[in-house]
Every structure is written in C-alpha cells, then in structure tokens.
C-alpha cells in the first residue's frame, strides 16, 4: 500500500460463505474502537455499510457529549 498513496486502513470487509462482516475503526473520546457489523449473505453490502456508519456516528456523538 506504500506506493498507492491510499493511507492507513480504516475499514475492512470480509465476505464468507455464510455472510459478511464489516469492521469500522472509530474514535470515541480518547478511545480508538472497532465496530463490527455482521450480516447474512442475503443482506446487501451497501445496507450493511450504511447501517454501520450510522452506528459509528451515533457512538461518536454520544462520546463527544460526555467529554
């Protein structure tokens, strides 16, 4: 990845026989966390990603309100 100028990894998508897992990195206050969303293979990947991103936003907003 050094030659591609893509930068650091933020998200990982795993596609397996039985479904998908999405791992999203996030900061909540001073903590670095990983949110993992898991869904069956019949779930649309875009829906899984958008749902996980919405959860990340909510976590970050709640963490910011408690700081």
mmCIF file of N, CA and C in Angstrom:
data_model
loop_
_atom_site.group_PDB
_atom_site.id
_atom_site.type_symbol
_atom_site.label_atom_id
_atom_site.label_comp_id
_atom_site.label_asym_id
_atom_site.label_seq_id
_atom_site.Cartn_x
_atom_site.Cartn_y
_atom_site.Cartn_z
ATOM 1 N N UNK A 1 0.808 -1.193 0.000
ATOM 2 C CA UNK A 1 0.000 0.000 0.000
ATOM 3 C C UNK A 1 0.854 1.260 0.000
ATOM 4 N N UNK A 2 2.154 1.114 0.246
ATOM 5 C CA UNK A 2 3.016 2.289 0.323
ATOM 6 C C UNK A 2 3.060 3.052 -0.996
ATOM 7 N N UNK A 3 3.054 2.348 -2.114
ATOM 8 C CA UNK A 3 3.141 3.009 -3.404
ATOM 9 C C UNK A 3 1.810 3.518 -3.927
ATOM 10 N N UNK A 4 0.728 3.188 -3.283
ATOM 11 C CA UNK A 4 -0.592 3.575 -3.784
ATOM 12 C C UNK A 4 -1.100 4.884 -3.222
ATOM 13 N N UNK A 5 -0.479 5.383 -2.180
ATOM 14 C CA UNK A 5 -0.884 6.627 -1.518
ATOM 15 C C UNK A 5 -2.310 6.548 -0.976
ATOM 16 N N UNK A 6 -2.724 5.362 -0.594
ATOM 17 C CA UNK A 6 -4.068 5.195 -0.045
ATOM 18 C C UNK A 6 -4.167 5.607 1.416
ATOM 19 N N UNK A 7 -3.064 5.599 2.117
ATOM 20 C CA UNK A 7 -3.084 5.966 3.526
ATOM 21 C C UNK A 7 -3.395 4.769 4.410
ATOM 22 N N UNK A 8 -3.703 5.035 5.659
ATOM 23 C CA UNK A 8 -3.954 3.984 6.642
ATOM 24 C C UNK A 8 -5.304 3.311 6.398
ATOM 25 N N UNK A 9 -5.390 2.066 6.787
ATOM 26 C CA UNK A 9 -6.630 1.299 6.661
ATOM 27 C C UNK A 9 -7.640 1.772 7.701
ATOM 28 N N UNK A 10 -8.880 2.031 7.281
ATOM 29 C CA UNK A 10 -9.941 2.464 8.195
ATOM 30 C C UNK A 10 -11.017 1.404 8.349
ATOM 31 N N UNK A 11 -11.322 0.694 7.270
ATOM 32 C CA UNK A 11 -12.417 -0.269 7.265
ATOM 33 C C UNK A 11 -11.970 -1.562 6.612
ATOM 34 N N UNK A 12 -12.590 -2.671 7.060
ATOM 35 C CA UNK A 12 -12.306 -3.979 6.486
ATOM 36 C C UNK A 12 -13.638 -4.658 6.199
ATOM 37 N N UNK A 13 -13.751 -5.261 5.018
ATOM 38 C CA UNK A 13 -14.950 -6.005 4.646
ATOM 39 C C UNK A 13 -14.535 -7.454 4.425
ATOM 40 N N UNK A 14 -15.225 -8.366 5.104
ATOM 41 C CA UNK A 14 -14.958 -9.789 4.954
ATOM 42 C C UNK A 14 -16.201 -10.430 4.359
ATOM 43 N N UNK A 15 -16.020 -11.117 3.241
ATOM 44 C CA UNK A 15 -17.127 -11.842 2.630
ATOM 45 C C UNK A 15 -16.814 -13.325 2.730
ATOM 46 N N UNK A 16 -17.712 -14.081 3.370
ATOM 47 C CA UNK A 16 -17.532 -15.512 3.564
ATOM 48 C C UNK A 16 -18.753 -16.245 3.011
ATOM 49 N N UNK A 17 -18.713 -17.555 3.043
ATOM 50 C CA UNK A 17 -19.835 -18.350 2.534
ATOM 51 C C UNK A 17 -21.148 -17.998 3.215
ATOM 52 N N UNK A 18 -21.100 -17.843 4.527
ATOM 53 C CA UNK A 18 -22.321 -17.646 5.290
ATOM 54 C C UNK A 18 -22.746 -16.212 5.481
ATOM 55 N N UNK A 19 -21.960 -15.255 5.018
ATOM 56 C CA UNK A 19 -22.338 -13.867 5.197
ATOM 57 C C UNK A 19 -21.174 -12.913 5.096
ATOM 58 N N UNK A 20 -21.367 -11.731 5.675
ATOM 59 C CA UNK A 20 -20.365 -10.665 5.591
ATOM 60 C C UNK A 20 -20.120 -10.084 6.967
ATOM 61 N N UNK A 21 -18.913 -9.588 7.158
ATOM 62 C CA UNK A 21 -18.567 -8.841 8.366
ATOM 63 C C UNK A 21 -17.887 -7.561 7.924
ATOM 64 N N UNK A 22 -18.266 -6.470 8.545
ATOM 65 C CA UNK A 22 -17.679 -5.163 8.264
ATOM 66 C C UNK A 22 -17.056 -4.650 9.552
ATOM 67 N N UNK A 23 -15.790 -4.274 9.500
ATOM 68 C CA UNK A 23 -15.083 -3.729 10.651
ATOM 69 C C UNK A 23 -14.760 -2.276 10.349
ATOM 70 N N UNK A 24 -15.251 -1.358 11.191
ATOM 71 C CA UNK A 24 -15.023 0.071 11.000
ATOM 72 C C UNK A 24 -14.293 0.633 12.208
ATOM 73 N N UNK A 25 -13.190 1.312 11.959
ATOM 74 C CA UNK A 25 -12.448 1.974 13.022
ATOM 75 C C UNK A 25 -13.101 3.299 13.367
ATOM 76 N N UNK A 26 -13.080 3.650 14.664
ATOM 77 C CA UNK A 26 -13.661 4.918 15.071
ATOM 78 C C UNK A 26 -12.981 5.430 16.329
ATOM 79 N N UNK A 27 -13.105 6.714 16.537
ATOM 80 C CA UNK A 27 -12.639 7.352 17.763
ATOM 81 C C UNK A 27 -13.858 7.796 18.553
ATOM 82 N N UNK A 28 -13.833 7.462 19.835
ATOM 83 C CA UNK A 28 -14.896 7.895 20.738
ATOM 84 C C UNK A 28 -14.207 8.508 21.938
ATOM 85 N N UNK A 29 -14.200 9.821 21.985
ATOM 86 C CA UNK A 29 -13.439 10.499 23.029
ATOM 87 C C UNK A 29 -11.959 10.248 22.805
ATOM 88 N N UNK A 30 -11.283 9.753 23.818
ATOM 89 C CA UNK A 30 -9.857 9.451 23.685
ATOM 90 C C UNK A 30 -9.605 7.990 23.324
ATOM 91 N N UNK A 31 -10.660 7.217 23.091
ATOM 92 C CA UNK A 31 -10.532 5.788 22.788
ATOM 93 C C UNK A 31 -10.581 5.530 21.293
ATOM 94 N N UNK A 32 -9.790 4.573 20.854
ATOM 95 C CA UNK A 32 -9.874 4.076 19.488
ATOM 96 C C UNK A 32 -10.584 2.735 19.552
ATOM 97 N N UNK A 33 -11.688 2.618 18.813
ATOM 98 C CA UNK A 33 -12.538 1.439 18.877
ATOM 99 C C UNK A 33 -12.744 0.841 17.500
ATOM 100 N N UNK A 34 -13.295 -0.377 17.481
ATOM 101 C CA UNK A 34 -13.679 -1.029 16.236
ATOM 102 C C UNK A 34 -15.120 -1.494 16.378
ATOM 103 N N UNK A 35 -15.962 -1.091 15.452
ATOM 104 C CA UNK A 35 -17.340 -1.561 15.395
ATOM 105 C C UNK A 35 -17.379 -2.694 14.377
ATOM 106 N N UNK A 36 -18.010 -3.803 14.748
ATOM 107 C CA UNK A 36 -18.126 -4.945 13.843
ATOM 108 C C UNK A 36 -19.596 -5.185 13.549
ATOM 109 N N UNK A 37 -19.951 -5.150 12.281
ATOM 110 C CA UNK A 37 -21.311 -5.462 11.840
ATOM 111 C C UNK A 37 -21.292 -6.784 11.100
ATOM 112 N N UNK A 38 -22.209 -7.669 11.451
ATOM 113 C CA UNK A 38 -22.264 -8.996 10.832
ATOM 114 C C UNK A 38 -23.659 -9.199 10.254
ATOM 115 N N UNK A 39 -23.709 -9.740 9.026
ATOM 116 C CA UNK A 39 -24.997 -9.979 8.378
ATOM 117 C C UNK A 39 -24.902 -11.226 7.508
ATOM 118 N N UNK A 40 -26.048 -11.795 7.217
ATOM 119 C CA UNK A 40 -26.107 -12.959 6.341
ATOM 120 C C UNK A 40 -25.774 -12.593 4.905
ATOM 121 N N UNK A 41 -25.550 -13.612 4.101
ATOM 122 C CA UNK A 41 -25.146 -13.373 2.710
ATOM 123 C C UNK A 41 -26.267 -12.766 1.873
ATOM 124 N N UNK A 42 -27.505 -12.810 2.371
ATOM 125 C CA UNK A 42 -28.615 -12.210 1.626
ATOM 126 C C UNK A 42 -28.764 -10.712 1.876
ATOM 127 N N UNK A 43 -27.975 -10.167 2.807
ATOM 128 C CA UNK A 43 -28.024 -8.740 3.113
ATOM 129 C C UNK A 43 -27.163 -7.963 2.123
ATOM 130 N N UNK A 44 -27.692 -6.884 1.607
ATOM 131 C CA UNK A 44 -26.977 -6.022 0.676
ATOM 132 C C UNK A 44 -25.787 -5.372 1.392
ATOM 133 N N UNK A 45 -24.614 -5.427 0.780
ATOM 134 C CA UNK A 45 -23.409 -4.868 1.384
ATOM 135 C C UNK A 45 -23.546 -3.366 1.633
ATOM 136 N N UNK A 46 -24.160 -2.643 0.729
ATOM 137 C CA UNK A 46 -24.362 -1.204 0.907
ATOM 138 C C UNK A 46 -25.222 -0.893 2.126
ATOM 139 N N UNK A 47 -26.265 -1.700 2.350
ATOM 140 C CA UNK A 47 -27.119 -1.521 3.517
ATOM 141 C C UNK A 47 -26.337 -1.782 4.799
ATOM 142 N N UNK A 48 -25.526 -2.838 4.806
ATOM 143 C CA UNK A 48 -24.708 -3.153 5.974
ATOM 144 C C UNK A 48 -23.729 -2.019 6.266
ATOM 145 N N UNK A 49 -23.061 -1.519 5.245
ATOM 146 C CA UNK A 49 -22.102 -0.420 5.430
ATOM 147 C C UNK A 49 -22.783 0.849 5.934
ATOM 148 N N UNK A 50 -23.906 1.218 5.337
ATOM 149 C CA UNK A 50 -24.572 2.454 5.761
ATOM 150 C C UNK A 50 -25.110 2.319 7.180
ATOM 151 N N UNK A 51 -25.593 1.156 7.556
ATOM 152 C CA UNK A 51 -26.071 0.943 8.920
ATOM 153 C C UNK A 51 -24.926 1.044 9.920
ATOM 154 N N UNK A 52 -23.794 0.447 9.577
ATOM 155 C CA UNK A 52 -22.623 0.510 10.464
ATOM 156 C C UNK A 52 -22.107 1.941 10.588
ATOM 157 N N UNK A 53 -22.083 2.663 9.487
ATOM 158 C CA UNK A 53 -21.615 4.060 9.539
ATOM 159 C C UNK A 53 -22.550 4.919 10.388
ATOM 160 N N UNK A 54 -23.849 4.663 10.314
ATOM 161 C CA UNK A 54 -24.802 5.403 11.153
ATOM 162 C C UNK A 54 -24.545 5.101 12.628
ATOM 163 N N UNK A 55 -24.247 3.853 12.949
ATOM 164 C CA UNK A 55 -23.922 3.489 14.339
ATOM 165 C C UNK A 55 -22.649 4.183 14.803
ATOM 166 N N UNK A 56 -21.645 4.234 13.938
ATOM 167 C CA UNK A 56 -20.390 4.911 14.283
ATOM 168 C C UNK A 56 -20.656 6.375 14.601
ATOM 169 N N UNK A 57 -21.472 7.039 13.786
ATOM 170 C CA UNK A 57 -21.802 8.450 14.026
ATOM 171 C C UNK A 57 -22.485 8.638 15.372
ATOM 172 N N UNK A 58 -23.426 7.764 15.699
ATOM 173 C CA UNK A 58 -24.124 7.862 16.981
ATOM 174 C C UNK A 58 -23.172 7.654 18.156
ATOM 175 N N UNK A 59 -22.288 6.687 18.041
ATOM 176 C CA UNK A 59 -21.316 6.437 19.113
ATOM 177 C C UNK A 59 -20.424 7.650 19.311
ATOM 178 N N UNK A 60 -19.933 8.218 18.199
ATOM 179 C CA UNK A 60 -19.050 9.378 18.295
ATOM 180 C C UNK A 60 -19.780 10.586 18.877
ATOM 181 N N UNK A 61 -21.029 10.797 18.498
ATOM 182 C CA UNK A 61 -21.798 11.921 19.037
ATOM 183 C C UNK A 61 -22.036 11.754 20.533
ATOM 184 N N UNK A 62 -22.372 10.564 20.961
ATOM 185 C CA UNK A 62 -22.606 10.326 22.392
ATOM 186 C C UNK A 62 -21.322 10.454 23.193
ATOM 187 N N UNK A 63 -20.235 9.986 22.627
ATOM 188 C CA UNK A 63 -18.950 10.121 23.326
ATOM 189 C C UNK A 63 -18.557 11.589 23.450
ATOM 190 N N UNK A 64 -18.813 12.375 22.395
ATOM 191 C CA UNK A 64 -18.481 13.795 22.431
ATOM 192 C C UNK A 64 -19.327 14.542 23.463
ATOM 193 N N UNK A 65 -20.565 14.123 23.635
ATOM 194 C CA UNK A 65 -21.441 14.802 24.596
ATOM 195 C C UNK A 65 -21.083 14.462 26.051
ATOM 196 N N UNK A 66 -20.321 13.402 26.254
ATOM 197 C CA UNK A 66 -19.918 13.001 27.600
ATOM 198 C C UNK A 66 -18.533 13.508 27.976
ATOM 199 N N UNK A 67 -17.841 14.122 27.043
ATOM 200 C CA UNK A 67 -16.491 14.672 27.327
ATOM 201 C C UNK A 67 -16.575 16.051 27.913
#
